Amino acid sequence: MSRRLSPTSCAGEKAPLSKLPISPLVGEMSGRTEGGATERGLRKFSFAFLLVALTLILLISPASAAPIDDQFRAWLQNDLWPEAKAKGISRKTFEAAFNGVKPNLKLPDLVMPGKKAKTPLKQHQAEFGSPGAYFTEKTVRAVTSGGRARKAANARTIAAIEQRYGVPGDMLLAIWGRESGFGAAKMPYDAFEVLGTKAFMATRKDFFRTELMAALELVERGLAPVGAMKSSWAGALGQPQFMPTSFLKHAVDFDGDGRADIWNSKPDTLASIANYLVHYGWVKGREWGFEVTVPEAISCSLEGPDQGKRISEWADMGIKRVAARPFPARELKAEGFLLMPAGRSGPAFIVTPNFYVLKQYNTSDLYALFIGHGADRIAHGDSNFSSSWGAVGGLYRSDIAALQRALEAKGYDVGSADGLPGFKTRRSIGKWQAGNGRAATCFPDADLVTALK
C-alpha cells in the first residue's frame, strides 16, 4: 500500500588461477633433469613464478569487500542513523530496533552491494494465466465462511464501525479474511529485519527506507513496542497488513484501551480498515459493483475508470445485470465503469468508485474484485459468478511486457510495460485488434504476442 551501495564491483575482471599466463617453459622443462643445477634452477623458477602469480591475484582482485553484515552495520550507523536522528528518533529506539538484526538475504528483490539488478528470468506466475485462478472456490469460501462466522460473533462491534465510518461490515470482513485469515496467519518476520534489509539492498530502496523510518517513528511514539513489530516478508504489519506509513495514517483505537493495536484487537483491526477506506474516498451507501452481460456490439475497449458513464447510460446501451436483476434505483444516476478483467474471456462488471477505493488497498483489479465478490457472498450466501473464466493466459510476464512495448511503439497507452495486463493494456489490445480486422478480445494471448512482434 503504500522506498538507498557502495561500488565494490571488479567482479568479472579477476583472472582465475587456471587462466593465468603460465610460461610454456614449465611444460618444456618438466621432463629434463640434466644435473642437479638444472633441477634446482627449475625449483627456483617455479617458486619465483608462484610468488608472481600470487602477487598478480592480489593486484587484480578488488579490495576485499567487507562481509555483508559489516556493510549493513556501517550503513545503519553512517547513513540511516543521521537521518533517523534528524527526524526525532532517539538512540535508544534505534539501537533497540536493530539489536541483533542482520540482512535477510532470502528476501525477494534484493541486489547485492556493488552489483546491478539482474533482468529477471522468465517465470510462469498464476496471475498471468487465466484470472480465474485467483478465484478458486477453496480460497473464496475460506474468506466467506469465516467472514459469516465472525460477523455473528462481532455483530455489536461491526454495527458500531458501520455507524461511524459508513463502510459495510461485510467488506471489512472480506479484507480481514483475505489479508491475514482473520488474524490466524503467522507473521514470522521481524519488521526491522525486513525493512532494514530492503532499505539497504532492495530494488526499491527509497520506498522501503520511507517505510523503515515510519516503523521507527511508530516505536518512538510508543504506538507499539519493538517486540511486537512482526510483519510479512514485505514488511506489512498486523491483521490488516498495513505498511508502517499506513499504520501512522490510518490505525485507530476503537476498543478504547488507549492505543491502536492491529496485532491483537479485533475492533481496532476492523475500524482501522474502515478508516483506511474512508481516507481513500469510500462513498457511503454505494455498492462496489455488479456482474453484467456485455453485448458483442459494445467494445471491450470502453473499460477503465477514466471512461465512466451513468449506470443508466450503460443500461441503455444494452448492458444488463446478470440473473435478470435490475440495477438499484439509487445507482442509476450515479457514475459506473466497465470492468472486464479477462476481456471477453470472463465475467464483466459495472463497478462504482468504491471499487477503485478497494484497489487502493492492493493495486490489482483481481484483488479488488475478490474483496467485492467475497463481501457479497458473506452478505448473501455462496453464489459464484454467473459467467465462467476462459482458459486464457499461459504467458510469461516477459511476453506480456514485449507485447506492451510493441503497442507503445504504435502509439497506444498501456500504462507501463511491466508485464501486468491492466485495464490500459487490455483496452489497447482491443483497439489494436479492432483496427486490424480482428475480433476484439481485450486480453493477451500467444497469437497476439507473435502478431505484434
mmCIF file of C-alpha atoms in Angstrom, residues 1 358-367 420:
data_model
loop_
_atom_site.group_PDB
_atom_site.id
_atom_site.type_symbol
_atom_site.label_atom_id
_atom_site.label_comp_id
_atom_site.label_asym_id
_atom_site.label_seq_id
_atom_site.Cartn_x
_atom_site.Cartn_y
_atom_site.Cartn_z
ATOM 1 C CA MET A 1 0.000 0.000 0.000
ATOM 2 C CA LEU A 358 -10.729 -1.156 -2.701
ATOM 3 C CA LYS A 359 -7.955 -1.112 -5.263
ATOM 4 C CA GLN A 360 -6.091 1.385 -3.076
ATOM 5 C CA TYR A 361 -5.647 -1.449 -0.589
ATOM 6 C CA ASN A 362 -3.840 -3.545 -3.184
ATOM 7 C CA THR A 363 -3.312 -2.156 -6.669
ATOM 8 C CA SER A 364 -4.832 -5.101 -8.510
ATOM 9 C CA ASP A 365 -8.171 -5.367 -10.296
ATOM 10 C CA LEU A 366 -8.365 -9.006 -9.249
ATOM 11 C CA TYR A 367 -7.748 -8.197 -5.582
ATOM 12 C CA LEU A 420 0.925 -6.829 -15.994
#
